[in-house]
């Protein structure tokens, strides 16, 4: 089977302030299968966010290319939904207004888009909050809106950039469970970027680790054959955690 | 260990202080005029102003119109110019913020006209419009449009670039990003301009009427000078002050209501 997403030898150099060259990514190659949950795990400044933005089409790689369904990515597209670490909600629109935005931009009529948006608001467990504004919601709820918004646009691929980075540990674990539940309900090809090993093992079918800083490079790929839902205290879980920690010396 | 007594400041005391300060202000003012320390040809006592105020409510003499007619005229001029400033200034600023072509065309002209004090237009306005309402509206409009244009422009420019990128991932077109994203994010800045522009409008209204008018609060002040009636000058000034404060309160209320759902 052909991979859904293919990254071929991606490198990225930013030119900062017109003169400084910042080498962010070096020779990244990876494949993501259809409906696979791939986690990219790496420490800060390993270029994982840049990699995700390149796949999203928001940055162009300095060399190498990204293929989705065999076609080269040249810009952002509705086949790829993005969830940002900093939520990026429209602060002047309600929960409903945020979730339906993709449909609205595409000109889906009001009744239809309300129906779809409502489905995803329910899916992320925000029913009753449709008329709330983002500033009235907690961090976890805001990110649910972010996820529902991306889902409502019905992309084939979901790209999540440290979506729970700003949440406290308890909410974070709860949101991880929710993410798994939502993904199980409506399968998509997912790339999930994180710096948290537990999160990576809990969610990923496979984990790609990045190492080094500026530029970040590929380190290893781990299969996670554990049955879902996973337990953090499961022996296999702990073993895999140890293996990744030993190899990457990832500091949490 | 004993707790210290804490004195809680009572806001009522400060209110009382404000009232006393006002009373003292008017008292001293009345005294220096009544006692002849400042001659009546130079300054009117508050009591004279009150007497004139009551008289002017019904009498058109000696300046040609009742106080109500003057105030109505000024309000009409200011509001017309203010509304026109919004209608032209906001879209101009928004387009300047988003479309490089519009910015390229209008920015140099705008930057050139902006530093000219609006009252410098008065002679030209008299040539063009005579002393009717439109000359004054033009001057006030020139003053009022600046904050709307600049704030709308800056508001669009301050749109979070990450939000724009996010909209692009949803397939938004340039025009959609402008209307659905840049304009709403610029709204708080535009509402900010409502107050600033109003102050500009009202200030320049008096300036315009001082020189070219046959009615209006600024004209009342000018007539006070011509007729050597300091109490009429002061009455005009007080009315302008009260009028400005009143409109300020209304705009403030309006702004709060409009912004209720937009707060971050």
Short mmCIF file of N, CA and C in Angstrom, two decimals, chain A residues 50-222:
data_model
loop_
_atom_site.label_atom_id
_atom_site.label_comp_id
_atom_site.label_asym_id
_atom_site.label_seq_id
_atom_site.Cartn_x
_atom_site.Cartn_y
_atom_site.Cartn_z
N UNK A 50 8.45 22.86 12.91
CA UNK A 50 8.75 23.26 11.53
C UNK A 50 8.40 22.14 10.56
N UNK A 51 8.73 20.90 10.96
CA UNK A 51 8.42 19.75 10.11
C UNK A 51 6.91 19.66 9.87
N UNK A 52 6.14 19.85 10.94
CA UNK A 52 4.69 19.77 10.80
C UNK A 52 4.16 20.90 9.92
N UNK A 53 4.75 22.09 10.08
CA UNK A 53 4.32 23.23 9.27
C UNK A 53 4.67 23.03 7.80
N UNK A 54 5.78 22.33 7.55
CA UNK A 54 6.13 22.03 6.17
C UNK A 54 5.11 21.06 5.57
N UNK A 55 4.74 20.04 6.38
CA UNK A 55 3.72 19.09 5.89
C UNK A 55 2.39 19.81 5.66
N UNK A 56 2.09 20.78 6.55
CA UNK A 56 0.84 21.53 6.41
C UNK A 56 0.88 22.45 5.20
N UNK A 57 2.08 22.75 4.72
CA UNK A 57 2.20 23.63 3.56
C UNK A 57 2.37 25.09 3.96
N UNK A 58 2.57 25.35 5.25
CA UNK A 58 2.75 26.73 5.70
C UNK A 58 4.21 27.18 5.54
N UNK A 59 5.13 26.22 5.43
CA UNK A 59 6.52 26.54 5.12
C UNK A 59 6.93 25.67 3.94
N UNK A 60 7.87 26.19 3.15
CA UNK A 60 8.39 25.34 2.07
C UNK A 60 9.75 24.81 2.50
N UNK A 61 10.02 23.52 2.24
CA UNK A 61 11.33 22.98 2.61
C UNK A 61 12.42 23.58 1.73
N UNK A 62 13.61 23.76 2.31
CA UNK A 62 14.73 24.28 1.53
C UNK A 62 15.16 23.24 0.50
N UNK A 63 15.17 21.97 0.93
CA UNK A 63 15.33 20.90 -0.06
C UNK A 63 14.46 19.73 0.36
N UNK A 64 14.22 18.82 -0.57
CA UNK A 64 13.34 17.70 -0.30
C UNK A 64 11.90 18.06 -0.61
N UNK A 65 11.01 17.09 -0.46
CA UNK A 65 9.61 17.36 -0.76
C UNK A 65 8.66 16.54 0.10
N UNK A 66 7.44 17.02 0.20
CA UNK A 66 6.39 16.31 0.92
C UNK A 66 5.35 15.86 -0.10
N UNK A 67 4.97 14.60 -0.04
CA UNK A 67 3.94 14.11 -0.94
C UNK A 67 2.74 13.66 -0.12
N UNK A 68 1.56 14.05 -0.54
CA UNK A 68 0.33 13.54 0.04
C UNK A 68 -0.41 12.82 -1.08
N UNK A 69 -0.70 11.55 -0.88
CA UNK A 69 -1.28 10.71 -1.92
C UNK A 69 -0.46 10.78 -3.21
N UNK A 70 0.86 10.86 -3.05
CA UNK A 70 1.73 10.86 -4.22
C UNK A 70 1.89 12.21 -4.89
N UNK A 71 1.12 13.23 -4.41
CA UNK A 71 1.22 14.54 -5.03
C UNK A 71 1.98 15.51 -4.14
N UNK A 72 2.84 16.32 -4.75
CA UNK A 72 3.68 17.21 -3.96
C UNK A 72 2.85 18.33 -3.32
N UNK A 73 3.17 18.61 -2.07
CA UNK A 73 2.50 19.68 -1.34
C UNK A 73 3.11 21.03 -1.74
N UNK A 74 2.28 21.97 -2.16
CA UNK A 74 2.81 23.28 -2.54
C UNK A 74 2.25 24.40 -1.66
N UNK A 75 1.28 24.08 -0.84
CA UNK A 75 0.70 25.11 0.03
C UNK A 75 -0.31 24.47 0.95
N UNK A 76 -0.91 25.28 1.82
CA UNK A 76 -1.92 24.71 2.72
C UNK A 76 -3.13 24.23 1.94
N UNK A 77 -3.81 23.24 2.45
CA UNK A 77 -4.98 22.72 1.76
C UNK A 77 -5.96 22.12 2.74
N UNK A 78 -7.19 21.95 2.27
CA UNK A 78 -8.23 21.49 3.18
C UNK A 78 -8.16 20.00 3.45
N UNK A 79 -7.25 19.31 2.74
CA UNK A 79 -7.07 17.89 3.03
C UNK A 79 -6.27 17.69 4.32
N UNK A 80 -5.65 18.78 4.79
CA UNK A 80 -4.86 18.69 6.03
C UNK A 80 -5.39 19.68 7.06
N UNK A 81 -5.89 19.19 8.16
CA UNK A 81 -6.39 20.05 9.23
C UNK A 81 -5.32 20.23 10.29
N UNK A 82 -5.20 21.45 10.79
CA UNK A 82 -4.11 21.76 11.70
C UNK A 82 -4.68 22.17 13.06
N UNK A 83 -4.09 21.62 14.12
CA UNK A 83 -4.46 22.05 15.48
C UNK A 83 -3.20 22.64 16.11
N UNK A 84 -3.33 23.86 16.59
CA UNK A 84 -2.16 24.59 17.06
C UNK A 84 -1.99 24.50 18.57
N UNK A 85 -0.75 24.60 19.00
CA UNK A 85 -0.45 24.60 20.43
C UNK A 85 -1.17 25.76 21.13
N UNK A 86 -1.18 26.91 20.47
CA UNK A 86 -1.76 28.10 21.11
C UNK A 86 -3.23 28.30 20.71
N UNK A 87 -3.91 27.21 20.37
CA UNK A 87 -5.36 27.17 20.09
C UNK A 87 -5.77 27.93 18.83
N UNK A 88 -5.35 29.22 18.73
CA UNK A 88 -5.65 29.99 17.53
C UNK A 88 -7.14 30.04 17.22
N UNK A 89 -7.93 30.32 18.24
CA UNK A 89 -9.36 30.46 17.99
C UNK A 89 -9.65 31.90 17.60
N UNK A 90 -10.75 32.08 16.86
CA UNK A 90 -11.20 33.44 16.56
C UNK A 90 -11.90 33.96 17.82
N UNK A 91 -11.28 34.94 18.49
CA UNK A 91 -11.78 35.33 19.81
C UNK A 91 -13.11 36.07 19.74
N UNK A 92 -13.49 36.53 18.53
CA UNK A 92 -14.76 37.25 18.42
C UNK A 92 -15.88 36.33 17.94
N UNK A 93 -15.57 35.04 17.78
CA UNK A 93 -16.62 34.11 17.36
C UNK A 93 -16.89 33.11 18.47
N UNK A 94 -18.12 32.66 18.54
CA UNK A 94 -18.50 31.68 19.55
C UNK A 94 -17.89 30.33 19.20
N UNK A 95 -18.11 29.36 20.11
CA UNK A 95 -17.65 28.00 19.86
C UNK A 95 -18.21 27.52 18.53
N UNK A 96 -19.53 27.70 18.35
CA UNK A 96 -20.17 27.30 17.10
C UNK A 96 -19.53 28.03 15.92
N UNK A 97 -19.34 29.34 16.08
CA UNK A 97 -18.76 30.15 15.01
C UNK A 97 -17.36 29.69 14.63
N UNK A 98 -16.61 29.24 15.62
CA UNK A 98 -15.26 28.75 15.35
C UNK A 98 -15.29 27.39 14.64
N UNK A 99 -16.14 26.50 15.13
CA UNK A 99 -16.14 25.15 14.58
C UNK A 99 -16.65 25.15 13.14
N UNK A 100 -17.59 26.04 12.83
CA UNK A 100 -18.18 26.01 11.49
C UNK A 100 -17.38 26.83 10.48
N UNK A 101 -16.26 27.45 10.90
CA UNK A 101 -15.59 28.43 10.03
C UNK A 101 -15.12 27.83 8.70
N UNK A 102 -14.55 26.62 8.77
CA UNK A 102 -14.05 26.01 7.54
C UNK A 102 -15.18 25.80 6.54
N UNK A 103 -16.33 25.33 7.07
CA UNK A 103 -17.49 25.08 6.21
C UNK A 103 -18.03 26.39 5.66
N UNK A 104 -18.03 27.41 6.51
CA UNK A 104 -18.54 28.71 6.10
C UNK A 104 -17.68 29.28 4.97
N UNK A 105 -16.37 29.14 5.12
CA UNK A 105 -15.46 29.66 4.09
C UNK A 105 -15.67 28.94 2.76
N UNK A 106 -16.09 27.70 2.85
CA UNK A 106 -16.32 26.94 1.62
C UNK A 106 -17.71 27.18 1.05
N UNK A 107 -18.53 27.94 1.80
CA UNK A 107 -19.84 28.29 1.29
C UNK A 107 -20.90 27.23 1.52
N UNK A 108 -20.68 26.37 2.53
CA UNK A 108 -21.71 25.40 2.87
C UNK A 108 -22.88 26.16 3.50
N UNK A 109 -24.11 25.82 3.13
CA UNK A 109 -25.24 26.61 3.63
C UNK A 109 -25.43 26.41 5.13
N UNK A 110 -26.07 27.40 5.73
CA UNK A 110 -26.08 27.54 7.18
C UNK A 110 -26.62 26.30 7.91
N UNK A 111 -27.74 25.78 7.40
CA UNK A 111 -28.37 24.65 8.08
C UNK A 111 -27.44 23.44 8.10
N UNK A 112 -26.85 23.18 6.95
CA UNK A 112 -25.96 22.03 6.79
C UNK A 112 -24.71 22.18 7.68
N UNK A 113 -24.14 23.41 7.66
CA UNK A 113 -22.88 23.55 8.40
C UNK A 113 -23.13 23.54 9.91
N UNK A 114 -24.29 24.07 10.33
CA UNK A 114 -24.64 24.01 11.75
C UNK A 114 -24.75 22.55 12.20
N UNK A 115 -25.35 21.76 11.34
CA UNK A 115 -25.56 20.34 11.63
C UNK A 115 -24.22 19.63 11.80
N UNK A 116 -23.32 19.87 10.83
CA UNK A 116 -22.00 19.23 10.88
C UNK A 116 -21.23 19.72 12.11
N UNK A 117 -21.23 21.04 12.31
CA UNK A 117 -20.49 21.63 13.43
C UNK A 117 -21.00 21.06 14.75
N UNK A 118 -22.33 20.95 14.85
CA UNK A 118 -22.93 20.42 16.08
C UNK A 118 -22.46 18.99 16.35
N UNK A 119 -22.36 18.21 15.28
CA UNK A 119 -21.90 16.83 15.42
C UNK A 119 -20.52 16.79 16.06
N UNK A 120 -19.63 17.68 15.60
CA UNK A 120 -18.27 17.64 16.12
C UNK A 120 -18.16 18.31 17.49
N UNK A 121 -19.02 19.29 17.74
CA UNK A 121 -19.06 19.88 19.08
C UNK A 121 -19.47 18.79 20.08
N UNK A 122 -20.44 17.99 19.69
CA UNK A 122 -20.85 16.87 20.54
C UNK A 122 -19.73 15.85 20.68
N UNK A 123 -19.06 15.58 19.57
CA UNK A 123 -18.00 14.57 19.57
C UNK A 123 -16.89 14.94 20.56
N UNK A 124 -16.55 16.22 20.63
CA UNK A 124 -15.49 16.63 21.56
C UNK A 124 -16.05 16.96 22.95
N UNK A 125 -17.35 16.75 23.13
CA UNK A 125 -17.95 16.91 24.45
C UNK A 125 -18.19 18.34 24.87
N UNK A 126 -18.51 19.21 23.92
CA UNK A 126 -18.73 20.62 24.26
C UNK A 126 -20.20 21.02 24.10
N UNK A 127 -21.11 20.04 24.05
CA UNK A 127 -22.51 20.42 23.88
C UNK A 127 -22.94 21.28 25.07
N UNK A 128 -23.70 22.33 24.79
CA UNK A 128 -24.10 23.28 25.83
C UNK A 128 -23.21 24.51 25.85
N UNK A 129 -22.07 24.44 25.17
CA UNK A 129 -21.16 25.59 25.15
C UNK A 129 -21.13 26.28 23.80
N UNK A 130 -22.07 25.95 22.92
CA UNK A 130 -22.04 26.46 21.54
C UNK A 130 -21.96 27.98 21.49
N UNK A 131 -22.66 28.63 22.43
CA UNK A 131 -22.74 30.10 22.35
C UNK A 131 -21.67 30.78 23.17
N UNK A 132 -20.77 30.03 23.78
CA UNK A 132 -19.70 30.64 24.58
C UNK A 132 -18.60 31.19 23.69
N UNK A 133 -17.95 32.24 24.20
CA UNK A 133 -16.78 32.79 23.50
C UNK A 133 -15.51 32.15 24.08
N UNK A 134 -14.45 32.10 23.26
CA UNK A 134 -13.22 31.44 23.72
C UNK A 134 -12.72 31.91 25.09
N UNK A 135 -12.85 33.21 25.38
CA UNK A 135 -12.32 33.68 26.67
C UNK A 135 -13.12 33.16 27.86
N UNK A 136 -14.27 32.56 27.58
CA UNK A 136 -15.08 32.00 28.67
C UNK A 136 -14.76 30.52 28.91
N UNK A 137 -13.81 29.97 28.14
CA UNK A 137 -13.51 28.54 28.23
C UNK A 137 -12.15 28.30 28.88
N UNK A 138 -11.99 27.12 29.47
CA UNK A 138 -10.69 26.73 30.01
C UNK A 138 -9.79 26.27 28.87
N UNK A 139 -8.50 26.09 29.18
CA UNK A 139 -7.53 25.68 28.16
C UNK A 139 -7.93 24.40 27.46
N UNK A 140 -8.33 23.40 28.25
CA UNK A 140 -8.70 22.11 27.67
C UNK A 140 -9.90 22.25 26.74
N UNK A 141 -10.86 23.08 27.16
CA UNK A 141 -12.05 23.28 26.33
C UNK A 141 -11.70 24.02 25.04
N UNK A 142 -10.79 24.98 25.16
CA UNK A 142 -10.37 25.72 23.96
C UNK A 142 -9.78 24.76 22.94
N UNK A 143 -8.94 23.84 23.43
CA UNK A 143 -8.30 22.93 22.48
C UNK A 143 -9.32 21.95 21.90
N UNK A 144 -10.36 21.62 22.67
CA UNK A 144 -11.43 20.81 22.10
C UNK A 144 -12.07 21.54 20.92
N UNK A 145 -12.24 22.86 21.10
CA UNK A 145 -12.80 23.65 19.99
C UNK A 145 -11.86 23.56 18.79
N UNK A 146 -10.54 23.69 19.07
CA UNK A 146 -9.55 23.61 17.99
C UNK A 146 -9.64 22.28 17.25
N UNK A 147 -9.81 21.20 18.02
CA UNK A 147 -9.90 19.87 17.41
C UNK A 147 -11.20 19.72 16.62
N UNK A 148 -12.30 20.17 17.23
CA UNK A 148 -13.60 20.09 16.54
C UNK A 148 -13.57 20.90 15.25
N UNK A 149 -12.94 22.07 15.30
CA UNK A 149 -12.87 22.93 14.12
C UNK A 149 -12.13 22.22 12.98
N UNK A 150 -11.00 21.59 13.34
CA UNK A 150 -10.24 20.90 12.31
C UNK A 150 -11.03 19.70 11.77
N UNK A 151 -11.67 18.95 12.67
CA UNK A 151 -12.45 17.78 12.26
C UNK A 151 -13.64 18.16 11.38
N UNK A 152 -14.29 19.26 11.73
CA UNK A 152 -15.51 19.65 11.01
C UNK A 152 -15.24 19.92 9.55
N UNK A 153 -14.00 20.29 9.24
CA UNK A 153 -13.64 20.57 7.86
C UNK A 153 -13.41 19.27 7.09
N UNK A 154 -13.52 18.16 7.81
CA UNK A 154 -13.36 16.82 7.25
C UNK A 154 -12.08 16.63 6.44
N UNK A 155 -10.92 16.92 7.05
CA UNK A 155 -9.67 16.68 6.34
C UNK A 155 -9.34 15.19 6.39
N UNK A 156 -8.51 14.75 5.46
CA UNK A 156 -8.10 13.35 5.51
C UNK A 156 -6.97 13.16 6.50
N UNK A 157 -6.28 14.28 6.76
CA UNK A 157 -5.11 14.23 7.63
C UNK A 157 -5.26 15.25 8.74
N UNK A 158 -4.97 14.84 9.96
CA UNK A 158 -4.96 15.79 11.07
C UNK A 158 -3.52 16.00 11.51
N UNK A 159 -3.11 17.26 11.62
CA UNK A 159 -1.78 17.59 12.08
C UNK A 159 -1.92 18.32 13.40
N UNK A 160 -1.38 17.75 14.46
CA UNK A 160 -1.52 18.36 15.78
C UNK A 160 -0.15 18.76 16.31
N UNK A 161 0.00 20.05 16.60
CA UNK A 161 1.29 20.57 17.04
C UNK A 161 1.28 20.82 18.54
N UNK A 162 1.84 19.90 19.30
CA UNK A 162 1.84 19.98 20.77
C UNK A 162 0.53 20.55 21.27
N UNK A 163 -0.58 19.90 20.95
CA UNK A 163 -1.87 20.52 21.25
C UNK A 163 -2.13 20.68 22.75
N UNK A 164 -1.49 19.86 23.56
CA UNK A 164 -1.80 19.92 24.99
C UNK A 164 -0.64 20.50 25.80
N UNK A 165 0.28 21.15 25.12
CA UNK A 165 1.47 21.69 25.76
C UNK A 165 1.17 22.73 26.84
N UNK A 166 0.03 23.40 26.69
CA UNK A 166 -0.27 24.47 27.65
C UNK A 166 -1.19 24.01 28.78
N UNK A 167 -1.49 22.71 28.80
CA UNK A 167 -2.45 22.24 29.80
C UNK A 167 -1.73 21.65 31.01
N UNK A 168 -2.41 21.63 32.14
CA UNK A 168 -1.85 20.99 33.33
C UNK A 168 -1.89 19.48 33.13
N UNK A 169 -1.09 18.75 33.95
CA UNK A 169 -0.87 17.33 33.72
C UNK A 169 -2.17 16.53 33.70
N UNK A 170 -3.08 16.83 34.62
CA UNK A 170 -4.32 16.04 34.70
C UNK A 170 -5.21 16.25 33.47
N UNK A 171 -5.38 17.52 33.13
CA UNK A 171 -6.20 17.83 31.95
C UNK A 171 -5.56 17.23 30.72
N UNK A 172 -4.24 17.24 30.69
CA UNK A 172 -3.51 16.72 29.56
C UNK A 172 -3.80 15.23 29.37
N UNK A 173 -3.73 14.48 30.46
CA UNK A 173 -3.99 13.04 30.35
C UNK A 173 -5.43 12.78 29.90
N UNK A 174 -6.32 13.59 30.43
CA UNK A 174 -7.73 13.45 30.05
C UNK A 174 -7.91 13.74 28.56
N UNK A 175 -7.24 14.79 28.09
CA UNK A 175 -7.35 15.15 26.68
C UNK A 175 -6.72 14.10 25.78
N UNK A 176 -5.66 13.44 26.28
CA UNK A 176 -5.07 12.35 25.49
C UNK A 176 -6.08 11.22 25.31
N UNK A 177 -6.77 10.89 26.40
CA UNK A 177 -7.82 9.87 26.31
C UNK A 177 -8.88 10.27 25.29
N UNK A 178 -9.27 11.55 25.39
CA UNK A 178 -10.30 12.07 24.49
C UNK A 178 -9.84 12.00 23.04
N UNK A 179 -8.57 12.36 22.83
CA UNK A 179 -8.02 12.35 21.47
C UNK A 179 -8.11 10.94 20.89
N UNK A 180 -7.75 9.96 21.72
CA UNK A 180 -7.81 8.58 21.26
C UNK A 180 -9.25 8.17 20.94
N UNK A 181 -10.15 8.56 21.85
CA UNK A 181 -11.56 8.23 21.64
C UNK A 181 -12.07 8.84 20.33
N UNK A 182 -11.76 10.13 20.12
CA UNK A 182 -12.23 10.82 18.91
C UNK A 182 -11.64 10.16 17.67
N UNK A 183 -10.36 9.83 17.76
CA UNK A 183 -9.69 9.22 16.60
C UNK A 183 -10.28 7.83 16.32
N UNK A 184 -10.61 7.10 17.39
CA UNK A 184 -11.22 5.78 17.21
C UNK A 184 -12.61 5.91 16.59
N UNK A 185 -13.33 6.99 16.95
CA UNK A 185 -14.68 7.19 16.44
C UNK A 185 -14.64 7.55 14.95
N UNK A 186 -13.76 8.49 14.61
CA UNK A 186 -13.63 8.87 13.20
C UNK A 186 -12.18 8.84 12.81
N UNK A 187 -11.79 7.75 12.21
CA UNK A 187 -10.37 7.54 11.90
C UNK A 187 -9.87 8.53 10.86
N UNK A 188 -8.67 9.02 11.13
CA UNK A 188 -7.98 9.89 10.18
C UNK A 188 -6.51 9.50 10.23
N UNK A 189 -5.77 9.96 9.22
CA UNK A 189 -4.32 9.86 9.31
C UNK A 189 -3.87 11.02 10.20
N UNK A 190 -3.13 10.69 11.27
CA UNK A 190 -2.77 11.72 12.23
C UNK A 190 -1.26 11.84 12.37
N UNK A 191 -0.77 13.07 12.36
CA UNK A 191 0.61 13.31 12.81
C UNK A 191 0.51 14.20 14.04
N UNK A 192 1.06 13.70 15.13
CA UNK A 192 0.93 14.36 16.41
C UNK A 192 2.32 14.70 16.92
N UNK A 193 2.59 15.97 17.11
CA UNK A 193 3.92 16.39 17.55
C UNK A 193 3.90 16.62 19.05
N UNK A 194 4.89 16.10 19.75
CA UNK A 194 4.95 16.31 21.19
C UNK A 194 6.40 16.22 21.69
N UNK A 195 6.62 16.71 22.91
CA UNK A 195 7.93 16.51 23.55
C UNK A 195 7.77 15.61 24.77
N UNK A 196 6.60 14.96 24.88
CA UNK A 196 6.29 14.19 26.06
C UNK A 196 6.23 12.69 25.73
N UNK A 197 7.14 11.91 26.32
CA UNK A 197 7.25 10.49 25.99
C UNK A 197 5.97 9.73 26.30
N UNK A 198 5.40 9.98 27.46
CA UNK A 198 4.18 9.26 27.85
C UNK A 198 3.05 9.51 26.86
N UNK A 199 2.94 10.77 26.49
CA UNK A 199 1.91 11.13 25.52
C UNK A 199 2.14 10.37 24.21
N UNK A 200 3.43 10.32 23.80
CA UNK A 200 3.78 9.66 22.54
C UNK A 200 3.41 8.18 22.59
N UNK A 201 3.77 7.50 23.67
CA UNK A 201 3.51 6.06 23.75
C UNK A 201 2.01 5.80 23.92
N UNK A 202 1.35 6.66 24.66
CA UNK A 202 -0.09 6.47 24.89
C UNK A 202 -0.87 6.55 23.58
N UNK A 203 -0.42 7.45 22.69
CA UNK A 203 -1.24 7.73 21.50
C UNK A 203 -0.75 7.06 20.22
N UNK A 204 0.56 6.90 20.06
CA UNK A 204 1.10 6.57 18.75
C UNK A 204 0.99 5.12 18.32
N UNK A 205 0.69 4.90 17.03
CA UNK A 205 0.91 3.59 16.43
C UNK A 205 2.40 3.41 16.21
N UNK A 206 3.00 4.51 15.80
CA UNK A 206 4.46 4.54 15.63
C UNK A 206 4.96 5.86 16.19
N UNK A 207 6.22 5.84 16.62
CA UNK A 207 6.83 7.06 17.14
C UNK A 207 8.12 7.32 16.37
N UNK A 208 8.23 8.52 15.83
CA UNK A 208 9.48 8.93 15.19
C UNK A 208 10.16 9.89 16.15
N UNK A 209 11.39 9.59 16.53
CA UNK A 209 12.06 10.52 17.44
C UNK A 209 13.06 11.37 16.66
N UNK A 210 13.13 12.62 17.06
CA UNK A 210 14.12 13.55 16.49
C UNK A 210 15.19 13.78 17.55
N UNK A 211 16.39 14.06 17.10
CA UNK A 211 17.47 14.37 18.05
C UNK A 211 18.20 15.60 17.56
N UNK A 212 19.08 16.09 18.41
CA UNK A 212 19.90 17.27 18.11
C UNK A 212 19.04 18.53 18.02
N UNK A 213 19.75 19.64 18.09
CA UNK A 213 19.07 20.91 17.97
C UNK A 213 19.68 21.67 16.81
N UNK A 214 18.82 22.32 16.04
CA UNK A 214 19.29 23.25 15.01
C UNK A 214 20.52 22.74 14.29
N UNK A 215 20.53 21.80 13.44
CA UNK A 215 19.31 21.20 12.91
C UNK A 215 18.92 19.94 13.66
N UNK A 216 17.58 19.67 13.64
CA UNK A 216 17.11 18.40 14.17
C UNK A 216 17.26 17.32 13.11
N UNK A 217 17.58 16.12 13.57
CA UNK A 217 17.71 14.99 12.64
C UNK A 217 16.84 13.85 13.11
N UNK A 218 16.60 12.89 12.21
CA UNK A 218 15.87 11.69 12.59
C UNK A 218 16.73 10.86 13.52
N UNK A 219 16.09 10.31 14.53
CA UNK A 219 16.85 9.46 15.43
C UNK A 219 16.43 8.01 15.23
N UNK A 220 15.21 7.68 15.57
CA UNK A 220 14.77 6.29 15.47
C UNK A 220 13.27 6.24 15.23
N UNK A 221 12.81 5.06 14.84
CA UNK A 221 11.37 4.85 14.69
C UNK A 221 10.98 3.67 15.56
N UNK A 222 9.97 3.82 16.39
CA UNK A 222 9.51 2.76 17.27
C UNK A 222 8.10 2.35 16.88
#
